Amino acid sequence: MTNLTHPFLDLDGDKLREECGIFGIIGNGASGANAAATCALGLHALQHRGQEAVGITSFDGVEFFTRRGLGHVAENFASGESIAELPGHMAAGHVRYSTTGGAGMRNVQPLYADLASGGFAVAHNGNISNARMLRQELVQKGAIFQSTSDTEVIIHLVATSRYPTMLDKLVDALRLVEGAYALIVMTPRGMIACRDPLGIRPLVMGMLDGNTVFASETVAFDTVGADFVRQIEPGEFVEVDFDGAIRTHRPFGTVKARPCIFEHVYFSRPDSIFNDRSVYESRKAIGMELAKEAPVEADLVVPVPDSGVPAAIGYSQQSGIPFELGIIRSHYVGRTFIQPGDATRHNSVARKHNANRAIVAGKRIVLIDDSIVRGTTSLKIVQMMRDAGATEVHFRVASPPTGHGCYYGVDTPERSKLLAGRMDLAAMREFIQADSLAFVSIDGLYRAVGLKGRDNACPQYCDACFTGDYPTPLTDLALRAQDEAQLALPVGKAALV
Amino acid sequence: MTNLTHPFLDLDGDKLREECGIFGIIGNGASGANAAATCALGLHALQHRGQEAVGITSFDGVEFFTRRGLGHVAENFASGESIAELPGHMAAGHVRYSTTGGAGMRNVQPLYADLASGGFAVAHNGNISNARMLRQELVQKGAIFQSTSDTEVIIHLVATSRYPTMLDKLVDALRLVEGAYALIVMTPRGMIACRDPLGIRPLVMGMLDGNTVFASETVAFDTVGADFVRQIEPGEFVEVDFDGAIRTHRPFGTVKARPCIFEHVYFSRPDSIFNDRSVYESRKAIGMELAKEAPVEADLVVPVPDSGVPAAIGYSQQSGIPFELGIIRSHYVGRTFIQPGDATRHNSVARKHNANRAIVAGKRIVLIDDSIVRGTTSLKIVQMMRDAGATEVHFRVASPPTGHGCYYGVDTPERSKLLAGRMDLAAMREFIQADSLAFVSIDGLYRAVGLKGRDNACPQYCDACFTGDYPTPLTDLALRAQDEAQLALPVGKAALV
Amino acid sequence: MTNLTHPFLDLDGDKLREECGIFGIIGNGASGANAAATCALGLHALQHRGQEAVGITSFDGVEFFTRRGLGHVAENFASGESIAELPGHMAAGHVRYSTTGGAGMRNVQPLYADLASGGFAVAHNGNISNARMLRQELVQKGAIFQSTSDTEVIIHLVATSRYPTMLDKLVDALRLVEGAYALIVMTPRGMIACRDPLGIRPLVMGMLDGNTVFASETVAFDTVGADFVRQIEPGEFVEVDFDGAIRTHRPFGTVKARPCIFEHVYFSRPDSIFNDRSVYESRKAIGMELAKEAPVEADLVVPVPDSGVPAAIGYSQQSGIPFELGIIRSHYVGRTFIQPGDATRHNSVARKHNANRAIVAGKRIVLIDDSIVRGTTSLKIVQMMRDAGATEVHFRVASPPTGHGCYYGVDTPERSKLLAGRMDLAAMREFIQADSLAFVSIDGLYRAVGLKGRDNACPQYCDACFTGDYPTPLTDLALRAQDEAQLALPVGKAALV
Amino acid sequence: MTNLTHPFLDLDGDKLREECGIFGIIGNGASGANAAATCALGLHALQHRGQEAVGITSFDGVEFFTRRGLGHVAENFASGESIAELPGHMAAGHVRYSTTGGAGMRNVQPLYADLASGGFAVAHNGNISNARMLRQELVQKGAIFQSTSDTEVIIHLVATSRYPTMLDKLVDALRLVEGAYALIVMTPRGMIACRDPLGIRPLVMGMLDGNTVFASETVAFDTVGADFVRQIEPGEFVEVDFDGAIRTHRPFGTVKARPCIFEHVYFSRPDSIFNDRSVYESRKAIGMELAKEAPVEADLVVPVPDSGVPAAIGYSQQSGIPFELGIIRSHYVGRTFIQPGDATRHNSVARKHNANRAIVAGKRIVLIDDSIVRGTTSLKIVQMMRDAGATEVHFRVASPPTGHGCYYGVDTPERSKLLAGRMDLAAMREFIQADSLAFVSIDGLYRAVGLKGRDNACPQYCDACFTGDYPTPLTDLALRAQDEAQLALPVGKAALV
């Protein structure tokens, strides 16, 4: 789910940011497990997917309860008091990136509404690429929106659907929706988990002492002690009731899946299983592909911590060049320190990363990072290595050049700020001042995730950020371009506040 | 506006509580006045009408801005930063009693919605007595409510009205509404202020350097430096645009007004003009009526501070018995002090009021209070006088016995907790342990506000709390009684949260 | 106790400010009373004597416990948790005016130290006028100060005294001290309460269910349910142990007392007994003296609320002119509201006080206030009366002109900012723009407190703020004047922080 | 510096905790560097040495300024406002572990006192092992303590020293002191940095654009952009004035140094240079020694993140067994999550560390950790590996068994809670349920830091936590044992609060 008003929120850091993680649990009460407490722990394991806001909704058989907060899960849901506000055997939650302030709080999920058919709560990972258009149509009919979230469109479509059952209403609503969504829905009758027909965003299912659990990544199951069962298939709707009965539906028929390949590259935790494959092994394999595609003579392989470590181990094992921690990462990050003087070298990168001089001095090094987005961090790290005495710095990137924005729930800078959106390889090398620069090829990436290469006729993954090949129409983007041309007033910005 | 879920919220204190105050200003920008700053100051002057939450919405010609907070106006809107968030030449605000917590914050007014016709903000003083029924009908049609406030019903009725202009939509919506309302509405075209056909809740109009201002009481005009022009008439709709043009409408035709007589007794500040009469003078006149109706031989007239003071001055002037401060009120109230021992005498009343022993000891005193609600405070104050050495304590009340609940925006205990709802005069005197007890008569009260007495055929005021004579149907109350008989689940409790 | 670094802290308001209130209780545990809870309630009743900080220290037979906070007693000590931190049968506390911030917190009393003889806690009302000199001497010998409070000087003097018992150490220390002090001291052996030889600051003793209590004013006894026994005499030391044994000492021999007469005028609550006389009756009597000394033909007597009310009642009863609330005071004060426009009339006075137009318009009024300090508020109130339509405004002040600073624990502006310090009567009347102005005479004031007049040879009260007749030397003031002449660096400003 | 009242504060985690980091800067103002901002950044780089409280004191040529806070440096000193409170060209700061609450705040360093000779501020890393005895003597003479910190003893000794210069006073004071200290002292004349004669705690010196800087570790110089010059020698006093003149003194003559060897094992950051040697290289060398001393046949070398990583790389390089991330560490730690059910497996370790199942399953693994303190974490990690499918788990520890407490500024559990304090090797292996367990030998450790082995006659390091060979007397420990035998009351617990 994204904030309609800030589709291109610029980055503080220099990484693409997955925008959400979701978790759900429904039980029969037999195991004595506390649904909300389990949900909090599961979301904590998904904290890397969204660090600015968190919410949990529970249902106790009669009423729904919601609690939300800005900041981390541990800040909002670790205490007994907070969990006590969320009774019942069913709960679902959401972590997200968020704009701050009062308006932001209304956008914190799960969203909840009292419909004529009863309570309806939804947690959404993804982005609806025609939300703006759908919203305008709903407002014309008298609908009043409370948030600026695209997710609320789904609720209004469900509320006004004429189908009799909740599953039918939901399918009816989602037929009008275009884009990416992994949803966990709660109603007084149970839980529904589903993924869009292309399965762009991830969603997995597990079992915990007789309770059914859903999560964005398998690492959440490890943390709560659940067993991983399988992923929800693209286009699949899984319905679970309070007796534990599980029914599955494929209302959109057979479709060719396009899951997000960047989950392998960076978003998912290395200890998760994504699309039936170990993320850690995928990353190591990318490093090995890189060592084959772009070998170099050097003394040390140095990862940019922490996300570059698995690929660096792969590169080291393939090349035989020793793996060393040439950069040490601080665990204490403070973004806004006042600069003591005018020295430009001692910047935010220096507070987060420090060269391990004793190791680096006098050496030829291969730096491994997972991706390059705007390139500013890469430049600083290359300089840091040279300042520490490295004689050569070769930069290797464990993904292809990122030259296109994402409209499926990932926070990407505008194309003009993406290094690969405005430069070719030689210019990029020049920009980051490395002795050499190489990215893994798109086919190398596909090989690293266990395929023979990219099937260009019918790609196995969504790789639009590398290729610009978007698997859905982008209706709002087209509308927005039109509006900007007409200097129209903002539409749908405010809501029932 | 009241909270649908807590219509009978019990009292901490022992007073009826007016639930809201509203203030609005619309200007042409010529005077340089800051609308939001003026609004904050006006609400500060109305703080006695609602102390738990406050909100202001402004409009700058393009967008609406809203800021809300729990607590007093000065805590939330005194700073330049808070006012800077609310630009523009039009603003309206609201103070209220509120339940605490997140849900409460959603109910803090003004409420705002983006309708197809543009932005719509509303501040409401009063209570809609068929809100529950209207809400159920709207939800059946797919409407999604965000608050538990009855005021939101008005917004949905406006959103789905088929009339073309905003004034027509508003009148169309309010034709369906039953109960009490004084409203200030903002749209991109200007401000509309209106009162229900009976004019139960107050609303007055003034001018400030070419800007039009509206408020619940005239004291707000004194504070902001505006001139009082006139009250909004019952059933009147006043429309003001940004050029300062003022149009008035009477869509409900001619009706017989029934303004709330308790505004004279307690709700309004003594320095306000209500229904074209000085509140202070009304209260003094009630004291004089009491002295005539219930004289007593005594040494001192002692007011229960602060609300009993004007009536006590009137009683003293009429009777010739000296007025003295026999009770001193602390300006520092802390409600939840731990009791140091088991002594029952030293209670919350003792922390708020203290007997002025040197004055009271050995004297026969006439205590004057504005009203008796549950009687618990009256009992404690009588005891305090006796402990301080008073030889006789005669209790005189500046209103008739309060035996009935209010459904028009006043927080009243259940009838079974109203002293006059369960006892006759003799039992009440026994309960509060006074040597004598008298209430002003209903006709005495009407005389004190300048009339010849109550016109029983066609009463000039709403006095339902004294007489049980409700001027409107009470649809929700009837529905609720029906529901309770059927043990139905709560309806309309939660909303889009 | 005052802050050495800001002896002349300027006033926000326009009143002299008593700087402290103190309360102590020592029991044998038989009554089950909780000492700290009683202490909190007693301090709450003394809140008018110091509103910016509060602290309580208790002793449980083994250890001392201290808790402090900025703000009101109710904000810091109303909860069970706060009281639970303060176990034991002995407790003493302090309310004060304070500078904000961390440094201020160190100055919040009671102060506590571990001496070689055991724990020592002290709460101090007053000001030591040679504290600076004593402090310099102590620092030369290696003493390390933690606060900027003059009270800490007493602790260091006690710590280095060579006398054997705690009472002797304390007397030894106080022999070196000059100025005003009412002290409550706690040691592991019991409580000592004492007043300086002139008895400038007040201190009274009471009994509560077998416990001994001390307080700055009797109103604290009313609030906690204690019986008032007597005042501590000037120069008296009262020692109470845990068996309830009370011993009294007069180490300074017989002295002529000079208690502060301003306690009658303004500092004490009207329901307190000060120097064996009802404060309310003193104030009424001042109003009567004023009516005799400065009569005027008028329609109404109007008090400046709330402190002018008793004198106004006295003036009204003496003169026969009716008493009316011509000014209504808001109970909700917000000091820093942004001004909405440029209108100078609508200022902070307008937010706190409002003219009761309906009463005032067309009338000749006598305004009664307790004192005039800088005169700015008086001017605004006179203007407010005229704006409301008063035809004549006669100002009567229930104290003589305040022309001199206080060095005994009262916050006074510099002499150049005192209206009576820079103008004669005619100029003052001109400044406040009243039709006439009169102050009660110094002899009228002494008559109102029950004497025949001021004994100029040997005055019965300290009245230095009116007369400039200081009853003690002012050593630090002389030193400071010397320092300023030499442009010396600040001494003793910081401390062990 | 440690808290006298909690010398054996138990651990939440299962690591020894270095208790402090210190940083200082003194300049001539020529470079335009802001001393306090540099100090904040330097402390941020030392955050791993103390995470619960932080303070900075600066001097602007006239006055000293201090600001302190609980929590991290970035929470307290990142903003421009916080730095603006600390003007001047000289500043020193301190990070520490601390008990929470008001009392704790008084213990947050730097400590400051106004002495007769002028201001005196001190930041202290270490622990004085006769502080209790010295304090009792000082209190007998009338000294009043404000904190419970042993560091305050130094200030009182300086305050009462009869030597004329500040350096002489400081040496005079420290001659009486026994234990470990690295100090940064500020006076109006400049900065003094010194280490105790054994040099137990570290302190290094650097240069930044003409300013002299001091820090606990060289990593702080990297972060602020300073050049590392040399370490302060054991027993050395370095005096720097505002002209940049540096003088060095050796008042204790020649001594044999005993720096803390645990800085190499765990306390220092791997990118620091300690005792003229790269900490990262020392740790890798320990891993290599381990691989030689305790080889094992296995498939993977897995570090316990993050502190076990360098030794694991060394073990892998020496043994040829591949290095893999078999455990993934969460960057989001929340310590107090409510447990959802009764499952004991899903504990705090599971929230912080997660097995990388895909890598571990079916493999024989060598786990490398830096140390074992209580053993509880080691047990959970071995279980986690087995649950993830590891067929064999061999545990290798990069330090000798930790069987003795530290009294030199490191938070150690009581001996009875140290695993090596109560068990032999076989029992420890049994306790943690590993297939095999080995610790590096004491001589292996000395070899890894570049020596031929431990010189038992005259050890080159303090290794008391491994050997029980304490290089100083432990006076307070002996006194305490005596007191406990006599059931004496606590002494010196409270202070001037």
Coordinates of C-alpha atoms in Angstrom, one line a residue, chain D residues 4 6 22 41 50 63 65 80 110 150 169-170 195 269-270 274 284 296 305 359 371 382 400 413 429 454 460 472:
Chain D
L4 CA 29.3 2.3 43.9
H6 CA 25.7 -1.6 42.1
I22 CA 35.5 9.2 26.9
L41 CA 30.6 12.8 17.0
G50 CA 28.2 2.7 27.0
E63 CA 32.1 29.6 31.9
F65 CA 28.4 24.4 30.3
G80 CA 22.0 22.1 16.6
P110 CA 31.4 14.6 33.1
D150 CA 33.5 6.9 42.7
K169 CA 46.4 18.9 43.1
L170 CA 45.4 16.2 40.7
R195 CA 46.0 7.0 32.7
R269 CA 35.8 -2.0 17.9
P270 CA 37.6 -4.2 15.4
F274 CA 44.7 -0.9 20.8
K284 CA 41.5 -13.1 13.4
V296 CA 37.6 -30.3 14.1
P305 CA 27.1 -12.4 15.0
I359 CA 22.6 -23.3 4.9
S371 CA 33.5 -15.4 25.0
V382 CA 23.5 -24.5 20.0
P400 CA 40.0 -18.4 27.7
P413 CA 28.2 -11.0 37.0
R429 CA 30.2 -28.7 27.2
R454 CA 52.2 -15.0 28.9
Q460 CA 52.2 -8.1 30.0
T472 CA 46.1 -3.9 42.5

